[in-house]
């Protein structure tokens, strides 16, 4: 687990590098991610980053790193990205969803394991 964590952390927020590491689904799915989203960073999820990349302050909207009109306001592009993301989400959804039992012993055990892992990989000190 530590090795996987370190590999993912090394990719920074580069979607192409994350796609290269991924192996849960078929290679074609990850190639599509790289081809369509590789130029974007995971940082785009933050509103200030997104705003400055698509609608930068004090310069024309067309002069941002990414063209707003051909991406965010382009219905065909948005639907294409939605379908691409669905190809990642749908096959993995059962791994991350479902009924959660309110077993407090289990919850505390999980928290303890997470804390131990964070210490082991150097996120926090004991």
JSON list of C-alpha atoms in Angstrom, two decimals:
[
{"chain": "A", "resi": 1, "resn": "UNK", "atom": "CA", "xyz": [0.00, 0.00, 0.00]},
{"chain": "A", "resi": 2, "resn": "UNK", "atom": "CA", "xyz": [2.83, 2.41, 0.82]},
{"chain": "A", "resi": 3, "resn": "UNK", "atom": "CA", "xyz": [4.36, 1.88, -2.63]},
{"chain": "A", "resi": 4, "resn": "UNK", "atom": "CA", "xyz": [1.07, 2.70, -4.36]},
{"chain": "A", "resi": 5, "resn": "UNK", "atom": "CA", "xyz": [0.62, 5.80, -2.21]},
{"chain": "A", "resi": 6, "resn": "UNK", "atom": "CA", "xyz": [4.14, 7.02, -3.04]},
{"chain": "A", "resi": 7, "resn": "UNK", "atom": "CA", "xyz": [3.67, 6.38, -6.78]},
{"chain": "A", "resi": 8, "resn": "UNK", "atom": "CA", "xyz": [0.40, 8.31, -6.85]},
{"chain": "A", "resi": 9, "resn": "UNK", "atom": "CA", "xyz": [1.88, 11.14, -4.80]},
{"chain": "A", "resi": 10, "resn": "UNK", "atom": "CA", "xyz": [4.80, 11.41, -7.25]},
{"chain": "A", "resi": 11, "resn": "UNK", "atom": "CA", "xyz": [2.43, 12.12, -10.13]},
{"chain": "A", "resi": 12, "resn": "UNK", "atom": "CA", "xyz": [1.57, 15.44, -8.54]},
{"chain": "A", "resi": 13, "resn": "UNK", "atom": "CA", "xyz": [-1.76, 16.44, -9.98]},
{"chain": "A", "resi": 14, "resn": "UNK", "atom": "CA", "xyz": [-0.94, 15.33, -13.53]},
{"chain": "A", "resi": 15, "resn": "UNK", "atom": "CA", "xyz": [-3.88, 13.39, -14.98]},
{"chain": "A", "resi": 16, "resn": "UNK", "atom": "CA", "xyz": [-1.71, 11.79, -17.69]},
{"chain": "A", "resi": 17, "resn": "UNK", "atom": "CA", "xyz": [0.67, 10.37, -15.10]},
{"chain": "A", "resi": 18, "resn": "UNK", "atom": "CA", "xyz": [-2.25, 9.16, -12.99]},
{"chain": "A", "resi": 19, "resn": "UNK", "atom": "CA", "xyz": [-3.73, 7.44, -16.05]},
{"chain": "A", "resi": 20, "resn": "UNK", "atom": "CA", "xyz": [-0.37, 5.75, -16.71]},
{"chain": "A", "resi": 21, "resn": "UNK", "atom": "CA", "xyz": [-0.43, 4.27, -13.20]},
{"chain": "A", "resi": 22, "resn": "UNK", "atom": "CA", "xyz": [-4.01, 3.06, -13.43]},
{"chain": "A", "resi": 23, "resn": "UNK", "atom": "CA", "xyz": [-4.81, -0.56, -14.20]},
{"chain": "A", "resi": 24, "resn": "UNK", "atom": "CA", "xyz": [-8.29, -1.27, -12.83]},
{"chain": "A", "resi": 25, "resn": "UNK", "atom": "CA", "xyz": [-9.95, -0.81, -16.22]},
{"chain": "A", "resi": 26, "resn": "UNK", "atom": "CA", "xyz": [-8.80, -1.51, -19.77]},
{"chain": "A", "resi": 27, "resn": "UNK", "atom": "CA", "xyz": [-5.92, 0.45, -21.33]},
{"chain": "A", "resi": 28, "resn": "UNK", "atom": "CA", "xyz": [-8.21, 2.11, -23.89]},
{"chain": "A", "resi": 29, "resn": "UNK", "atom": "CA", "xyz": [-10.15, 3.85, -21.10]},
{"chain": "A", "resi": 30, "resn": "UNK", "atom": "CA", "xyz": [-6.98, 5.34, -19.63]},
{"chain": "A", "resi": 31, "resn": "UNK", "atom": "CA", "xyz": [-5.72, 6.32, -23.09]},
{"chain": "A", "resi": 32, "resn": "UNK", "atom": "CA", "xyz": [-8.97, 8.26, -23.58]},
{"chain": "A", "resi": 33, "resn": "UNK", "atom": "CA", "xyz": [-8.42, 9.99, -20.24]},
{"chain": "A", "resi": 34, "resn": "UNK", "atom": "CA", "xyz": [-4.90, 10.98, -21.31]},
{"chain": "A", "resi": 35, "resn": "UNK", "atom": "CA", "xyz": [-6.00, 12.10, -24.78]},
{"chain": "A", "resi": 36, "resn": "UNK", "atom": "CA", "xyz": [-8.96, 14.14, -23.59]},
{"chain": "A", "resi": 37, "resn": "UNK", "atom": "CA", "xyz": [-8.00, 15.32, -20.10]},
{"chain": "A", "resi": 38, "resn": "UNK", "atom": "CA", "xyz": [-4.22, 14.92, -19.96]},
{"chain": "A", "resi": 39, "resn": "UNK", "atom": "CA", "xyz": [-3.54, 18.63, -20.38]},
{"chain": "A", "resi": 40, "resn": "UNK", "atom": "CA", "xyz": [-5.65, 19.46, -17.33]},
{"chain": "A", "resi": 41, "resn": "UNK", "atom": "CA", "xyz": [-4.49, 19.19, -13.77]},
{"chain": "A", "resi": 42, "resn": "UNK", "atom": "CA", "xyz": [-6.42, 17.80, -10.83]},
{"chain": "A", "resi": 43, "resn": "UNK", "atom": "CA", "xyz": [-5.95, 21.34, -9.45]},
{"chain": "A", "resi": 44, "resn": "UNK", "atom": "CA", "xyz": [-8.74, 22.48, -11.79]},
{"chain": "A", "resi": 45, "resn": "UNK", "atom": "CA", "xyz": [-11.16, 21.25, -9.13]},
{"chain": "A", "resi": 46, "resn": "UNK", "atom": "CA", "xyz": [-10.31, 24.31, -7.05]},
{"chain": "A", "resi": 47, "resn": "UNK", "atom": "CA", "xyz": [-12.43, 27.32, -7.97]},
{"chain": "A", "resi": 48, "resn": "UNK", "atom": "CA", "xyz": [-9.62, 29.90, -8.08]},
{"chain": "A", "resi": 49, "resn": "UNK", "atom": "CA", "xyz": [-7.43, 27.67, -10.24]},
{"chain": "A", "resi": 50, "resn": "UNK", "atom": "CA", "xyz": [-10.35, 26.92, -12.53]},
{"chain": "A", "resi": 51, "resn": "UNK", "atom": "CA", "xyz": [-11.30, 30.56, -12.79]},
{"chain": "A", "resi": 52, "resn": "UNK", "atom": "CA", "xyz": [-7.77, 31.70, -13.63]},
{"chain": "A", "resi": 53, "resn": "UNK", "atom": "CA", "xyz": [-7.24, 28.91, -16.17]},
{"chain": "A", "resi": 54, "resn": "UNK", "atom": "CA", "xyz": [-10.53, 29.44, -17.99]},
{"chain": "A", "resi": 55, "resn": "UNK", "atom": "CA", "xyz": [-11.56, 33.05, -17.22]},
{"chain": "A", "resi": 56, "resn": "UNK", "atom": "CA", "xyz": [-8.38, 34.87, -16.18]},
{"chain": "A", "resi": 57, "resn": "UNK", "atom": "CA", "xyz": [-8.51, 38.23, -14.46]},
{"chain": "A", "resi": 58, "resn": "UNK", "atom": "CA", "xyz": [-7.45, 41.35, -16.34]},
{"chain": "A", "resi": 59, "resn": "UNK", "atom": "CA", "xyz": [-6.94, 39.64, -19.71]},
{"chain": "A", "resi": 60, "resn": "UNK", "atom": "CA", "xyz": [-9.33, 38.46, -22.39]},
{"chain": "A", "resi": 61, "resn": "UNK", "atom": "CA", "xyz": [-11.25, 35.27, -21.73]},
{"chain": "A", "resi": 62, "resn": "UNK", "atom": "CA", "xyz": [-9.81, 33.73, -24.90]},
{"chain": "A", "resi": 63, "resn": "UNK", "atom": "CA", "xyz": [-6.30, 34.22, -23.55]},
{"chain": "A", "resi": 64, "resn": "UNK", "atom": "CA", "xyz": [-6.55, 31.86, -20.59]},
{"chain": "A", "resi": 65, "resn": "UNK", "atom": "CA", "xyz": [-4.61, 28.62, -20.52]},
{"chain": "A", "resi": 66, "resn": "UNK", "atom": "CA", "xyz": [-7.76, 26.80, -21.65]},
{"chain": "A", "resi": 67, "resn": "UNK", "atom": "CA", "xyz": [-10.35, 28.18, -24.04]},
{"chain": "A", "resi": 68, "resn": "UNK", "atom": "CA", "xyz": [-13.59, 28.63, -22.11]},
{"chain": "A", "resi": 69, "resn": "UNK", "atom": "CA", "xyz": [-15.80, 28.69, -25.20]},
{"chain": "A", "resi": 70, "resn": "UNK", "atom": "CA", "xyz": [-14.47, 25.42, -26.58]},
{"chain": "A", "resi": 71, "resn": "UNK", "atom": "CA", "xyz": [-14.63, 23.65, -23.23]},
{"chain": "A", "resi": 72, "resn": "UNK", "atom": "CA", "xyz": [-16.88, 24.76, -20.38]},
{"chain": "A", "resi": 73, "resn": "UNK", "atom": "CA", "xyz": [-19.62, 26.35, -22.50]},
{"chain": "A", "resi": 74, "resn": "UNK", "atom": "CA", "xyz": [-19.41, 23.82, -25.33]},
{"chain": "A", "resi": 75, "resn": "UNK", "atom": "CA", "xyz": [-22.23, 21.33, -24.86]},
{"chain": "A", "resi": 76, "resn": "UNK", "atom": "CA", "xyz": [-20.67, 18.67, -27.13]},
{"chain": "A", "resi": 77, "resn": "UNK", "atom": "CA", "xyz": [-17.36, 18.88, -25.22]},
{"chain": "A", "resi": 78, "resn": "UNK", "atom": "CA", "xyz": [-19.10, 18.73, -21.85]},
{"chain": "A", "resi": 79, "resn": "UNK", "atom": "CA", "xyz": [-21.12, 15.65, -22.87]},
{"chain": "A", "resi": 80, "resn": "UNK", "atom": "CA", "xyz": [-17.97, 13.98, -24.22]},
{"chain": "A", "resi": 81, "resn": "UNK", "atom": "CA", "xyz": [-16.19, 14.60, -20.90]},
{"chain": "A", "resi": 82, "resn": "UNK", "atom": "CA", "xyz": [-19.23, 13.41, -18.96]},
{"chain": "A", "resi": 83, "resn": "UNK", "atom": "CA", "xyz": [-19.24, 10.15, -20.93]},
{"chain": "A", "resi": 84, "resn": "UNK", "atom": "CA", "xyz": [-15.50, 9.75, -20.44]},
{"chain": "A", "resi": 85, "resn": "UNK", "atom": "CA", "xyz": [-15.80, 10.24, -16.69]},
{"chain": "A", "resi": 86, "resn": "UNK", "atom": "CA", "xyz": [-18.75, 7.86, -16.58]},
{"chain": "A", "resi": 87, "resn": "UNK", "atom": "CA", "xyz": [-16.53, 5.21, -18.17]},
{"chain": "A", "resi": 88, "resn": "UNK", "atom": "CA", "xyz": [-14.28, 5.56, -15.11]},
{"chain": "A", "resi": 89, "resn": "UNK", "atom": "CA", "xyz": [-16.97, 5.90, -12.46]},
{"chain": "A", "resi": 90, "resn": "UNK", "atom": "CA", "xyz": [-19.49, 3.24, -13.43]},
{"chain": "A", "resi": 91, "resn": "UNK", "atom": "CA", "xyz": [-17.16, 0.20, -13.41]},
{"chain": "A", "resi": 92, "resn": "UNK", "atom": "CA", "xyz": [-15.65, 1.21, -10.07]},
{"chain": "A", "resi": 93, "resn": "UNK", "atom": "CA", "xyz": [-18.78, 2.48, -8.29]},
{"chain": "A", "resi": 94, "resn": "UNK", "atom": "CA", "xyz": [-19.44, -0.73, -6.38]},
{"chain": "A", "resi": 95, "resn": "UNK", "atom": "CA", "xyz": [-15.96, -0.48, -4.85]},
{"chain": "A", "resi": 96, "resn": "UNK", "atom": "CA", "xyz": [-16.80, 2.86, -3.24]},
{"chain": "A", "resi": 97, "resn": "UNK", "atom": "CA", "xyz": [-20.53, 2.82, -2.60]},
{"chain": "A", "resi": 98, "resn": "UNK", "atom": "CA", "xyz": [-23.01, 0.76, -0.68]},
{"chain": "A", "resi": 99, "resn": "UNK", "atom": "CA", "xyz": [-24.52, 0.41, 2.73]},
{"chain": "A", "resi": 100, "resn": "UNK", "atom": "CA", "xyz": [-22.35, 1.60, 5.60]},
{"chain": "A", "resi": 101, "resn": "UNK", "atom": "CA", "xyz": [-22.95, -0.01, 8.95]},
{"chain": "A", "resi": 102, "resn": "UNK", "atom": "CA", "xyz": [-22.61, 2.25, 11.94]},
{"chain": "A", "resi": 103, "resn": "UNK", "atom": "CA", "xyz": [-20.24, -0.12, 13.70]},
{"chain": "A", "resi": 104, "resn": "UNK", "atom": "CA", "xyz": [-18.27, 2.27, 15.88]},
{"chain": "A", "resi": 105, "resn": "UNK", "atom": "CA", "xyz": [-15.61, -0.29, 16.73]},
{"chain": "A", "resi": 106, "resn": "UNK", "atom": "CA", "xyz": [-15.01, -0.79, 13.02]},
{"chain": "A", "resi": 107, "resn": "UNK", "atom": "CA", "xyz": [-14.97, 2.98, 12.39]},
{"chain": "A", "resi": 108, "resn": "UNK", "atom": "CA", "xyz": [-12.39, 3.53, 15.14]},
{"chain": "A", "resi": 109, "resn": "UNK", "atom": "CA", "xyz": [-10.30, 0.60, 13.88]},
{"chain": "A", "resi": 110, "resn": "UNK", "atom": "CA", "xyz": [-10.32, 2.13, 10.39]},
{"chain": "A", "resi": 111, "resn": "UNK", "atom": "CA", "xyz": [-9.31, 5.51, 11.79]},
{"chain": "A", "resi": 112, "resn": "UNK", "atom": "CA", "xyz": [-6.47, 3.88, 13.70]},
{"chain": "A", "resi": 113, "resn": "UNK", "atom": "CA", "xyz": [-5.26, 2.10, 10.53]},
{"chain": "A", "resi": 114, "resn": "UNK", "atom": "CA", "xyz": [-5.42, 5.38, 8.58]},
{"chain": "A", "resi": 115, "resn": "UNK", "atom": "CA", "xyz": [-3.41, 7.17, 11.25]},
{"chain": "A", "resi": 116, "resn": "UNK", "atom": "CA", "xyz": [-0.81, 4.39, 11.30]},
{"chain": "A", "resi": 117, "resn": "UNK", "atom": "CA", "xyz": [-0.57, 4.56, 7.51]},
{"chain": "A", "resi": 118, "resn": "UNK", "atom": "CA", "xyz": [-0.20, 8.37, 7.57]},
{"chain": "A", "resi": 119, "resn": "UNK", "atom": "CA", "xyz": [2.67, 8.01, 10.03]},
{"chain": "A", "resi": 120, "resn": "UNK", "atom": "CA", "xyz": [4.27, 5.22, 8.01]},
{"chain": "A", "resi": 121, "resn": "UNK", "atom": "CA", "xyz": [4.33, 7.23, 4.76]},
{"chain": "A", "resi": 122, "resn": "UNK", "atom": "CA", "xyz": [5.42, 10.43, 6.49]},
{"chain": "A", "resi": 123, "resn": "UNK", "atom": "CA", "xyz": [2.27, 12.54, 6.18]},
{"chain": "A", "resi": 124, "resn": "UNK", "atom": "CA", "xyz": [2.23, 13.12, 9.93]},
{"chain": "A", "resi": 125, "resn": "UNK", "atom": "CA", "xyz": [4.62, 12.51, 12.75]},
{"chain": "A", "resi": 126, "resn": "UNK", "atom": "CA", "xyz": [3.54, 10.31, 15.63]}
]
